[in-house]
Amino acid sequence: PHTGVATKLHARAVALRYADQSPHVLISIDTIGLPGDFSRKISDQLASEYQLQREQIVLCATHTHCGPDLVSELSNIFAVPLSEMEHANALAYRQRLGQSITQVVGTALESMQPMRLEYRVGQASFAANRRVLRDGRWAGFGVQADGPTDHSVPILSFRNMTGELKGVVFNYACHCTTLDGNYYQVHADWAGIAAEALEEASPSCTALCTIGCGADANPEPRGLAEHAVMHGKNLAKKIQNQLQLPGTV
């Protein structure tokens, strides 16, 4: 059980529509992953509330390991089975999260206005390949210095007709595992820290993080909350620097 809340967890959404076409929605959620039945329930709710079809919805988990369980197939991450009270609390949190997702999608749809979209690609360096190889065979988790990593940071930004930054979607291929199993507070890890830093720098902006193909990558260094803050703020700074440069429209 968690011992406190170090950072808030968010559900964020952006809605996109070209001309008179149907809108598409991207949703970023600070959680380790989304169970299939939960995703289907969310999709059904969005279809009922906003007439969105499944192909119009993208659900993304930032993969923080420091958030509540969603009563998923990830029961193997716990040292002991959940108690009845913990299970009930998880179900209550899951229901609340579903309501929050529906609410933020509604806000995104209602807030659509003409925007200028720009695409850029930056770089971040804290992801490290974690599949240690010895004699060509996997030998456990650690740092494989010569292992493949993707340090690119694709960035999609949204500015209104007066040039005000209203939104940004950024992607980095790395686990949100700066904090390990010895950390017992709720924490959004580097993805949440980066998003909040971008929003603090531009109060009218909503920042959404997605996680790329980072299954073989861990943040480095890792293990302390200070490391998560360092990675997140450094990433936000690199994104801010990119937003000052010309992008592809």
XYZ file of N, CA and C in Angstrom:
747
model
N 0.835 -1.206 0.000
C 0.000 0.000 0.000
C 0.873 1.260 0.000
N 0.410 2.300 -0.683
C 1.216 3.509 -0.761
C 1.198 4.244 0.573
N 2.261 5.012 0.784
C 2.415 5.739 2.042
C 2.179 7.235 1.871
N 1.877 7.669 0.666
C 1.641 9.086 0.431
C 1.578 9.376 -1.060
N 1.299 10.619 -1.401
C 1.209 11.044 -2.796
C 2.305 12.067 -3.056
N 3.301 11.684 -3.837
C 4.410 12.581 -4.154
C 4.059 13.521 -5.297
N 3.396 13.005 -6.328
C 2.951 13.837 -7.454
C 1.552 13.399 -7.853
N 0.817 14.299 -8.478
C -0.509 13.965 -8.966
C -0.411 13.045 -10.186
N -1.457 12.264 -10.386
C -1.615 11.479 -11.600
C -2.696 12.130 -12.450
N -2.502 12.132 -13.762
C -3.423 12.824 -14.653
C -3.963 11.915 -15.750
N -5.140 12.262 -16.219
C -5.649 11.792 -17.516
C -5.791 13.041 -18.369
N -5.135 13.046 -19.521
C -5.146 14.205 -20.417
C -5.627 13.761 -21.791
N -6.304 14.665 -22.505
C -6.836 14.301 -23.823
C -6.674 15.451 -24.796
N -6.471 15.100 -26.069
C -6.477 16.075 -27.148
C -7.398 15.544 -28.239
N -8.231 16.417 -28.778
C -9.148 16.050 -29.865
C -8.705 16.744 -31.144
N -8.696 15.988 -32.245
C -8.254 16.496 -33.540
C -9.326 16.234 -34.583
N -9.612 17.257 -35.364
C -10.572 17.084 -36.459
C -10.089 17.892 -37.662
N -10.055 17.262 -38.815
C -9.662 17.958 -40.036
C -10.909 18.299 -40.844
N -11.100 19.601 -41.090
C -12.245 20.087 -41.877
C -13.539 19.535 -41.270
N -14.363 18.890 -42.096
C -15.649 18.375 -41.615
C -15.601 16.897 -41.267
N -14.383 16.326 -41.181
C -14.265 14.909 -40.855
C -14.568 14.659 -39.377
N -14.754 13.392 -39.030
C -15.028 13.036 -37.634
C -13.784 13.271 -36.781
N -13.962 13.637 -35.524
C -12.796 13.891 -34.661
C -12.112 12.594 -34.229
N -10.836 12.703 -33.899
C -10.075 11.622 -33.281
C -9.548 12.122 -31.944
N -9.433 11.216 -30.986
C -9.040 11.608 -29.634
C -7.847 10.775 -29.192
N -6.828 11.462 -28.671
C -5.670 10.819 -28.055
C -5.732 11.080 -26.558
N -5.625 10.010 -25.762
C -5.748 10.114 -24.304
C -4.484 9.553 -23.677
N -3.838 10.342 -22.821
C -2.645 9.918 -22.099
C -2.982 9.804 -20.618
N -2.690 8.645 -20.028
C -3.103 8.361 -18.655
C -1.897 7.923 -17.834
N -1.703 8.535 -16.684
C -0.607 8.159 -15.792
C -0.972 6.875 -15.055
N -0.649 5.763 -15.673
C -0.909 4.438 -15.095
C 0.040 3.456 -15.744
N 0.230 2.289 -15.132
C 1.190 1.323 -15.660
C 0.707 0.692 -16.964
N -0.593 0.495 -17.088
C -1.153 -0.099 -18.294
C -2.665 -0.159 -18.181
N -3.305 -0.437 -19.301
C -4.768 -0.446 -19.344
C -5.269 -1.852 -19.663
N -5.993 -2.491 -18.752
C -6.569 -3.805 -19.036
C -7.516 -3.731 -20.233
N -7.567 -4.795 -21.000
C -8.412 -4.807 -22.191
C -9.872 -4.549 -21.892
N -10.390 -5.146 -20.821
C -11.805 -4.941 -20.514
C -12.074 -3.498 -20.100
N -11.114 -2.868 -19.441
C -11.261 -1.466 -19.058
C -11.253 -0.573 -20.302
N -10.341 -0.850 -21.229
C -10.275 -0.076 -22.476
C -11.577 -0.204 -23.261
N -12.121 -1.411 -23.301
C -13.389 -1.613 -24.021
C -14.527 -0.848 -23.347
N -14.543 -0.843 -22.022
C -15.587 -0.113 -21.306
C -15.474 1.385 -21.573
N -14.248 1.901 -21.567
C -14.032 3.321 -21.854
C -14.507 3.638 -23.272
N -14.150 2.786 -24.221
C -14.550 3.006 -25.611
C -16.063 3.005 -25.752
N -16.711 2.077 -25.062
C -18.183 2.032 -25.103
C -18.789 3.302 -24.514
N -18.201 3.790 -23.429
C -18.706 4.998 -22.791
C -18.531 6.209 -23.705
N -17.383 6.300 -24.368
C -17.136 7.422 -25.280
C -18.037 7.345 -26.501
N -18.368 6.131 -26.929
C -19.313 5.979 -28.045
C -20.702 6.446 -27.631
N -21.098 6.102 -26.403
C -22.412 6.486 -25.914
C -22.517 7.995 -25.676
N -21.466 8.579 -25.083
C -21.513 9.995 -24.719
C -21.253 10.913 -25.908
N -20.286 10.523 -26.780
C -19.819 11.461 -27.796
C -19.843 10.886 -29.215
N -20.419 9.686 -29.390
C -20.541 9.047 -30.696
C -19.171 8.817 -31.348
N -18.166 8.540 -30.532
C -16.841 8.206 -31.039
C -16.752 6.700 -31.258
N -16.269 6.296 -32.416
C -16.058 4.881 -32.697
C -14.660 4.470 -32.206
N -14.470 3.169 -32.028
C -13.204 2.688 -31.463
C -12.000 3.151 -32.273
N -12.142 3.196 -33.605
C -11.004 3.588 -34.436
C -10.687 5.084 -34.327
N -11.518 5.834 -33.626
C -11.277 7.258 -33.418
C -10.606 7.539 -32.076
N -10.284 6.480 -31.327
C -9.784 6.628 -29.957
C -8.425 5.954 -29.820
N -7.458 6.694 -29.282
C -6.153 6.118 -28.938
C -5.946 6.290 -27.444
N -5.786 5.176 -26.741
C -5.553 5.185 -25.298
C -4.081 4.878 -25.039
N -3.411 5.726 -24.288
C -1.985 5.563 -24.004
C -1.753 5.571 -22.497
N -0.957 4.635 -22.014
C -0.542 4.615 -20.616
C 0.915 5.070 -20.536
N 1.228 5.956 -19.588
C 2.612 6.412 -19.453
C 3.502 5.363 -18.790
N 2.901 4.330 -18.242
C 3.606 3.167 -17.691
C 4.317 3.436 -16.363
N 3.865 4.452 -15.617
C 4.440 4.609 -14.290
C 4.146 3.378 -13.439
N 5.151 2.911 -12.705
C 4.973 1.775 -11.807
C 4.498 2.218 -10.429
N 4.297 3.535 -10.247
C 3.944 4.066 -8.926
C 2.531 4.628 -8.907
N 1.600 3.908 -9.492
C 0.202 4.300 -9.471
C -0.663 3.149 -9.000
N -1.931 3.419 -8.676
C -2.831 2.374 -8.196
C -3.065 1.271 -9.225
N -3.305 0.078 -8.737
C -3.650 -1.057 -9.586
C -5.043 -0.843 -10.186
N -5.217 -1.248 -11.443
C -6.524 -1.145 -12.094
C -7.237 -2.492 -12.156
N -6.859 -3.401 -11.255
C -7.433 -4.756 -11.218
C -7.234 -5.381 -12.598
N -5.963 -5.555 -12.931
C -5.596 -5.984 -14.271
C -4.936 -7.352 -14.219
N -4.309 -7.713 -15.347
C -3.585 -8.979 -15.447
C -2.173 -8.854 -14.879
N -1.859 -7.738 -14.235
C -0.514 -7.498 -13.725
C -0.376 -7.866 -12.256
N -1.156 -8.825 -11.801
C -1.117 -9.196 -10.387
C 0.261 -9.712 -9.970
N 1.081 -10.136 -10.956
C 2.407 -10.672 -10.634
C 3.361 -9.587 -10.131
N 2.984 -8.302 -10.233
C 3.884 -7.257 -9.755
C 3.807 -7.080 -8.245
N 2.840 -7.727 -7.590
C 2.682 -7.575 -6.149
C 3.409 -8.689 -5.401
N 3.996 -8.314 -4.263
C 4.699 -9.303 -3.449
C 3.734 -10.314 -2.836
N 2.527 -9.847 -2.492
C 1.490 -10.715 -1.927
C 0.174 -10.351 -2.597
N -0.798 -11.253 -2.626
C -2.107 -10.929 -3.219
C -2.777 -9.763 -2.498
N -3.608 -9.023 -3.229
C -4.339 -7.921 -2.624
C -5.338 -8.440 -1.602
N -5.505 -7.681 -0.527
C -6.544 -8.006 0.448
C -7.903 -7.617 -0.132
N -8.979 -8.031 0.526
C -10.316 -7.677 0.049
C -10.498 -6.160 0.017
N -9.990 -5.459 1.030
C -10.121 -4.006 1.064
C -9.304 -3.360 -0.061
N -8.098 -3.846 -0.271
C -7.267 -3.301 -1.347
C -7.913 -3.531 -2.706
N -8.495 -4.701 -2.889
C -9.181 -5.010 -4.143
C -10.370 -4.072 -4.354
N -11.131 -3.820 -3.286
C -12.279 -2.919 -3.376
C -11.822 -1.489 -3.677
N -10.728 -1.074 -3.041
C -10.188 0.265 -3.307
C -9.733 0.395 -4.756
N -9.120 -0.662 -5.288
C -8.659 -0.640 -6.676
C -9.836 -0.519 -7.633
N -10.919 -1.237 -7.341
C -12.112 -1.149 -8.191
C -12.712 0.255 -8.142
N -12.710 0.868 -6.949
C -13.247 2.219 -6.811
C -12.392 3.216 -7.583
N -11.071 3.056 -7.505
C -10.177 3.951 -8.250
C -10.384 3.762 -9.749
N -10.524 2.532 -10.176
C -10.736 2.250 -11.596
C -12.014 2.928 -12.103
N -13.078 2.878 -11.318
C -14.332 3.520 -11.715
C -14.149 5.036 -11.791
N -13.452 5.609 -10.802
C -13.211 7.051 -10.794
C -12.364 7.459 -12.001
N -11.354 6.655 -12.333
C -10.505 6.965 -13.480
C -11.318 6.949 -14.771
N -12.202 5.969 -14.910
C -13.048 5.907 -16.095
C -13.907 7.155 -16.243
N -14.452 7.638 -15.125
C -15.256 8.858 -15.156
C -14.398 10.067 -15.536
N -13.172 10.102 -15.036
C -12.276 11.215 -15.344
C -11.906 11.230 -16.821
N -11.645 10.050 -17.386
C -11.298 9.970 -18.804
C -12.449 10.475 -19.659
N -13.658 10.036 -19.349
C -14.832 10.497 -20.094
C -14.969 12.009 -19.999
N -14.705 12.572 -18.822
C -14.834 14.010 -18.612
C -13.802 14.780 -19.429
N -12.525 14.342 -19.404
C -11.492 15.109 -20.119
C -11.676 15.007 -21.628
N -12.185 13.874 -22.113
C -12.468 13.765 -23.544
C -13.570 14.753 -23.927
N -14.603 14.854 -23.099
C -15.662 15.815 -23.358
C -15.131 17.239 -23.389
N -14.247 17.562 -22.456
C -13.643 18.901 -22.432
C -12.834 19.163 -23.691
N -12.074 18.154 -24.135
C -11.264 18.306 -25.349
C -12.143 18.538 -26.575
N -13.228 17.783 -26.683
C -14.126 17.936 -27.831
C -14.802 19.305 -27.830
N -15.209 19.757 -26.641
C -15.883 21.046 -26.537
C -14.936 22.218 -26.776
N -13.638 21.987 -26.587
C -12.664 23.080 -26.661
C -12.007 23.203 -28.026
N -12.423 22.393 -29.007
C -11.774 22.448 -30.312
C -11.924 23.820 -30.951
N -10.849 24.278 -31.540
C -10.814 25.545 -32.260
C -9.731 25.446 -33.332
N -9.725 26.344 -34.309
C -8.687 26.278 -35.356
C -7.292 26.353 -34.747
N -6.417 25.459 -35.204
C -5.055 25.381 -34.684
C -4.054 25.238 -35.819
N -2.841 25.660 -35.533
C -1.710 25.403 -36.415
C -0.902 24.276 -35.781
N -0.731 23.166 -36.501
C 0.017 22.018 -35.999
C 1.429 22.041 -36.571
N 2.408 21.796 -35.706
C 3.795 21.715 -36.147
C 4.449 20.473 -35.557
N 5.324 19.870 -36.342
C 5.998 18.623 -35.948
C 7.499 18.853 -35.903
N 8.107 18.389 -34.823
C 9.555 18.481 -34.650
C 10.065 17.187 -34.033
N 11.365 16.976 -34.085
C 11.975 15.821 -33.433
C 13.195 16.297 -32.650
N 13.136 16.122 -31.329
C 14.268 16.451 -30.480
C 15.019 15.203 -30.049
N 15.848 15.351 -29.030
C 16.659 14.244 -28.529
C 16.689 14.288 -27.001
N 16.693 13.110 -26.381
C 16.915 12.969 -24.935
C 17.820 11.759 -24.737
N 18.598 11.766 -23.662
C 19.653 10.752 -23.549
C 19.568 9.870 -22.314
N 18.473 9.955 -21.531
C 18.481 9.204 -20.272
C 18.012 7.754 -20.409
N 17.504 7.360 -21.565
C 17.127 5.953 -21.752
C 18.380 5.107 -21.970
N 18.446 3.961 -21.288
C 19.571 3.039 -21.439
C 19.031 1.626 -21.641
N 19.615 0.903 -22.569
C 19.184 -0.472 -22.802
C 19.385 -1.300 -21.530
N 18.381 -2.049 -21.129
C 18.414 -2.745 -19.848
C 18.597 -4.255 -19.974
N 18.766 -4.778 -21.197
C 18.916 -6.222 -21.396
C 20.394 -6.590 -21.421
N 20.929 -6.934 -20.273
C 22.347 -7.257 -20.179
C 22.615 -8.597 -20.861
N 23.598 -8.610 -21.751
C 23.950 -9.825 -22.486
C 25.343 -10.292 -22.087
N 25.460 -11.592 -21.873
C 26.765 -12.217 -21.651
C 26.868 -13.428 -22.569
N 27.899 -13.426 -23.389
C 28.073 -14.481 -24.387
C 26.843 -14.616 -25.271
N 26.241 -13.479 -25.589
C 25.109 -13.473 -26.502
C 23.788 -13.898 -25.892
N 23.738 -14.085 -24.571
C 22.499 -14.520 -23.923
C 22.103 -13.516 -22.846
N 20.773 -13.384 -22.644
C 20.282 -12.455 -21.637
C 20.718 -12.910 -20.254
N 21.287 -11.971 -19.470
C 21.816 -12.310 -18.148
C 21.113 -11.537 -17.037
N 20.008 -10.842 -17.351
C 19.274 -10.098 -16.335
C 19.201 -8.624 -16.670
N 18.530 -7.868 -15.799
C 18.366 -6.435 -16.008
C 19.583 -5.676 -15.492
N 19.890 -4.585 -16.166
C 21.015 -3.733 -15.790
C 21.174 -2.663 -16.849
N 22.393 -2.359 -17.206
C 22.672 -1.399 -18.277
C 23.566 -2.064 -19.307
N 23.066 -2.175 -20.517
C 23.842 -2.689 -21.638
C 24.250 -1.482 -22.485
N 25.463 -0.994 -22.249
C 25.884 0.284 -22.820
C 25.816 0.313 -24.343
N 26.083 -0.813 -24.976
C 26.070 -0.837 -26.447
C 24.753 -1.372 -27.005
N 23.752 -1.521 -26.150
C 22.456 -2.012 -26.602
C 21.674 -0.935 -27.332
N 20.731 -1.334 -28.186
C 19.966 -0.350 -28.962
C 19.015 0.460 -28.083
N 18.965 1.748 -28.350
C 18.003 2.653 -27.731
C 17.551 3.661 -28.787
N 16.388 4.236 -28.570
C 15.876 5.277 -29.458
C 15.785 6.560 -28.647
N 16.687 7.493 -28.898
C 16.743 8.731 -28.125
C 15.959 9.873 -28.766
N 15.243 9.597 -29.839
C 14.478 10.658 -30.486
C 13.244 11.016 -29.660
N 12.843 12.285 -29.743
C 11.658 12.787 -29.051
C 10.756 13.471 -30.079
N 9.867 12.718 -30.728
C 8.912 13.358 -31.646
C 7.959 14.268 -30.873
N 7.704 15.449 -31.437
C 6.896 16.468 -30.763
C 5.862 17.010 -31.735
N 4.605 16.968 -31.339
C 3.520 17.585 -32.104
C 2.948 18.718 -31.261
N 3.018 19.947 -31.785
C 2.541 21.095 -31.012
C 1.331 21.729 -31.690
N 0.511 22.403 -30.886
C -0.734 23.027 -31.334
C -0.744 24.487 -30.897
N -0.847 25.400 -31.844
C -0.933 26.825 -31.531
C -2.197 27.399 -32.157
N -2.840 28.308 -31.413
C -4.040 28.935 -31.968
C -3.644 30.002 -32.985
N -4.621 30.694 -33.526
C -4.359 31.622 -34.620
C -3.562 32.852 -34.190
N -3.444 33.077 -32.878
C -2.613 34.184 -32.394
C -1.219 33.717 -31.987
N -0.942 32.412 -32.167
C 0.381 31.872 -31.862
C 0.555 31.341 -30.462
N -0.512 31.342 -29.666
C -0.418 30.852 -28.283
C -0.350 29.331 -28.261
N 0.616 28.805 -27.519
C 0.762 27.352 -27.408
C -0.383 26.786 -26.573
N -1.178 25.888 -27.175
C -2.337 25.316 -26.493
C -2.161 23.844 -26.145
N -1.241 23.172 -26.841
C -1.065 21.761 -26.559
C 0.216 21.228 -27.159
N 0.718 20.141 -26.579
C 1.895 19.467 -27.111
C 1.796 17.979 -26.771
N 2.102 17.151 -27.751
C 2.203 15.708 -27.549
C 3.654 15.322 -27.793
N 4.270 14.642 -26.834
C 5.669 14.237 -27.001
C 5.814 12.757 -26.677
N 6.786 12.125 -27.313
C 6.966 10.680 -27.192
C 8.434 10.374 -26.901
N 8.666 9.414 -25.988
C 10.029 8.954 -25.729
C 9.986 7.463 -25.425
N 10.902 6.724 -25.999
C 10.888 5.264 -25.906
C 11.662 4.797 -24.677
N 10.993 4.833 -23.521
C 11.658 4.444 -22.279
C 10.612 4.077 -21.240
N 10.899 3.059 -20.435
C 10.027 2.729 -19.320
C 9.946 3.908 -18.338
N 8.806 4.046 -17.682
C 8.684 4.965 -16.541
C 9.008 4.184 -15.276
N 10.258 3.780 -15.174
C 10.691 2.944 -14.048
C 11.886 3.560 -13.340
N 11.922 4.891 -13.250
C 12.991 5.518 -12.481
C 12.929 5.056 -11.035
N 11.710 4.879 -10.547
C 11.493 4.462 -9.158
C 11.272 2.961 -9.105
N 11.926 2.307 -8.158
C 11.867 0.849 -8.118
C 10.902 0.354 -7.044
N 10.951 -0.941 -6.755
C 10.006 -1.562 -5.836
C 10.159 -1.157 -4.396
N 11.195 -0.380 -4.077
C 11.382 0.100 -2.710
C 10.757 1.471 -2.480
N 10.097 2.005 -3.515
C 9.468 3.328 -3.404
C 7.972 3.135 -3.224
N 7.380 3.750 -2.192
C 5.996 3.444 -1.824
C 5.053 4.638 -1.889
N 5.395 5.656 -2.679
C 4.489 6.788 -2.839
C 3.939 6.829 -4.266
N 2.765 7.420 -4.411
C 2.191 7.610 -5.740
C 3.038 8.643 -6.475
N 3.444 8.304 -7.693
C 4.363 9.174 -8.435
C 4.165 8.946 -9.933
N 4.125 10.031 -10.701
C 3.937 9.936 -12.147
C 5.241 9.714 -12.902
N 6.369 9.647 -12.197
C 7.691 9.399 -12.784
C 8.042 10.478 -13.811
N 9.041 10.198 -14.643
C 9.572 11.253 -15.528
C 8.526 11.778 -16.508
N 7.616 10.921 -16.972
C 6.607 11.368 -17.943
C 5.705 12.432 -17.336
N 5.244 12.196 -16.110
C 4.387 13.161 -15.451
C 5.119 14.433 -15.073
N 6.377 14.294 -14.649
C 7.174 15.470 -14.309
C 7.377 16.346 -15.547
N 7.684 15.731 -16.685
C 7.893 16.492 -17.915
C 6.619 17.209 -18.346
N 5.493 16.516 -18.294
C 4.222 17.128 -18.697
C 3.880 18.313 -17.801
N 4.028 18.151 -16.496
C 3.708 19.241 -15.578
C 4.654 20.427 -15.778
N 5.934 20.162 -16.054
C 6.889 21.249 -16.273
C 6.520 22.045 -17.516
N 6.093 21.362 -18.576
C 5.677 22.053 -19.791
C 4.430 22.892 -19.548
N 3.499 22.357 -18.767
C 2.266 23.099 -18.470
C 2.529 24.290 -17.560
N 3.474 24.156 -16.646
C 3.819 25.286 -15.780
C 4.486 26.400 -16.588
N 5.294 26.025 -17.580
C 5.976 27.020 -18.405
C 5.009 27.730 -19.342
N 3.942 27.026 -19.766
C 2.934 27.593 -20.666
C 1.558 27.264 -20.091
N 1.018 28.103 -19.225
C -0.214 27.782 -18.493
C -1.420 27.465 -19.363
N -1.437 27.924 -20.608
C -2.580 27.626 -21.487
C -2.411 26.298 -22.218
N -1.314 25.599 -21.956
C -0.964 24.383 -22.700
C -1.334 23.119 -21.923
N -1.813 22.121 -22.641
C -1.973 20.769 -22.109
C -0.908 19.890 -22.742
N -0.122 19.183 -21.930
C 0.999 18.379 -22.424
C 0.708 16.900 -22.222
N 0.776 16.143 -23.302
C 0.496 14.709 -23.257
C 1.758 13.929 -23.598
N 2.103 12.981 -22.743
C 3.252 12.104 -22.993
C 2.762 10.742 -23.467
N 3.420 10.218 -24.493
C 3.211 8.835 -24.898
C 4.551 8.108 -24.814
N 4.487 6.808 -24.609
C 5.692 6.005 -24.465
C 5.884 5.183 -25.735
N 7.041 5.328 -26.354
C 7.311 4.590 -27.585
C 7.729 3.159 -27.312
N 8.445 2.570 -28.252
C 8.892 1.172 -28.131
C 10.094 1.121 -27.201
N 9.823 1.256 -25.907
C 10.898 1.328 -24.920
C 10.950 0.138 -23.992
N 10.476 -1.007 -24.422
C 10.432 -2.170 -23.528
C 11.814 -2.610 -23.070
N 12.842 -2.336 -23.846
C 14.202 -2.719 -23.470
C 14.976 -1.567 -22.849
N 14.293 -0.474 -22.503
C 14.994 0.711 -21.998
C 14.485 1.119 -20.627
N 15.400 1.419 -19.730
C 15.113 1.989 -18.419
C 15.760 3.362 -18.320
N 15.217 4.252 -17.476
C 15.912 5.518 -17.225
C 17.238 5.243 -16.503
N 18.212 6.059 -16.763
C 19.507 5.922 -16.105
C 20.085 7.325 -15.862
N 20.414 7.686 -14.613
C 20.341 6.864 -13.411
C 18.902 6.699 -12.929
N 18.708 5.769 -12.011
C 17.378 5.491 -11.509
C 17.452 5.051 -10.048
N 16.273 5.019 -9.387
C 16.205 4.545 -8.014
C 15.727 5.581 -7.016
N 15.849 6.880 -7.365
C 15.458 7.945 -6.448
C 14.433 8.862 -7.109
N 13.581 9.472 -6.278
C 12.616 10.431 -6.804
C 13.331 11.602 -7.470
N 14.501 11.964 -6.940
C 15.278 13.058 -7.535
C 15.679 12.731 -8.967
N 15.916 11.461 -9.259
C 16.263 11.072 -10.627
C 15.075 11.276 -11.559
N 13.881 10.925 -11.096
C 12.680 11.112 -11.922
C 12.457 12.583 -12.227
N 12.636 13.427 -11.217
C 12.480 14.872 -11.410
C 13.535 15.381 -12.393
N 14.762 14.925 -12.243
C 15.839 15.356 -13.136
C 15.541 14.971 -14.581
N 15.153 13.711 -14.816
C 14.853 13.265 -16.173
C 13.681 14.051 -16.762
N 12.617 14.210 -15.975
C 11.427 14.877 -16.478
C 11.677 16.337 -16.812
N 12.367 17.044 -15.931
C 12.621 18.465 -16.172
C 13.610 18.669 -17.314
N 14.601 17.801 -17.413
C 15.538 17.889 -18.536
C 14.826 17.643 -19.860
N 13.929 16.661 -19.873
C 13.172 16.375 -21.092
C 12.287 17.560 -21.455
N 11.605 18.136 -20.471
C 10.749 19.294 -20.731
C 11.563 20.450 -21.308
N 12.773 20.666 -20.787
C 13.627 21.744 -21.291
C 14.007 21.503 -22.745
N 14.321 20.267 -23.080
C 14.678 19.949 -24.466
C 13.479 20.169 -25.397
N 12.295 19.832 -24.917
C 11.092 20.052 -25.728
C 10.850 21.543 -25.898
N 11.011 22.308 -24.811
C 10.838 23.759 -24.908
C 11.819 24.368 -25.907
N 13.052 23.884 -25.904
C 14.031 24.384 -26.863
C 13.610 24.095 -28.288
N 13.048 22.906 -28.521
C 12.581 22.547 -29.864
C 11.410 23.416 -30.296
N 10.552 23.785 -29.355
C 9.383 24.581 -29.693
C 9.754 25.993 -30.138
N 10.999 26.402 -29.851
C 11.453 27.710 -30.324
C 11.956 27.661 -31.770
N 12.118 26.443 -32.314
C 12.667 26.275 -33.660
C 11.541 26.092 -34.671
N 11.802 26.397 -35.940
C 10.789 26.144 -36.979
C 10.451 24.664 -37.037
N 9.193 24.352 -37.249
C 8.746 22.965 -37.373
C 8.077 22.727 -38.707
N 7.825 21.451 -38.990
C 7.110 21.089 -40.206
C 5.621 21.279 -39.979
N 4.972 22.082 -40.813
C 3.556 22.379 -40.643
C 2.720 21.245 -41.230
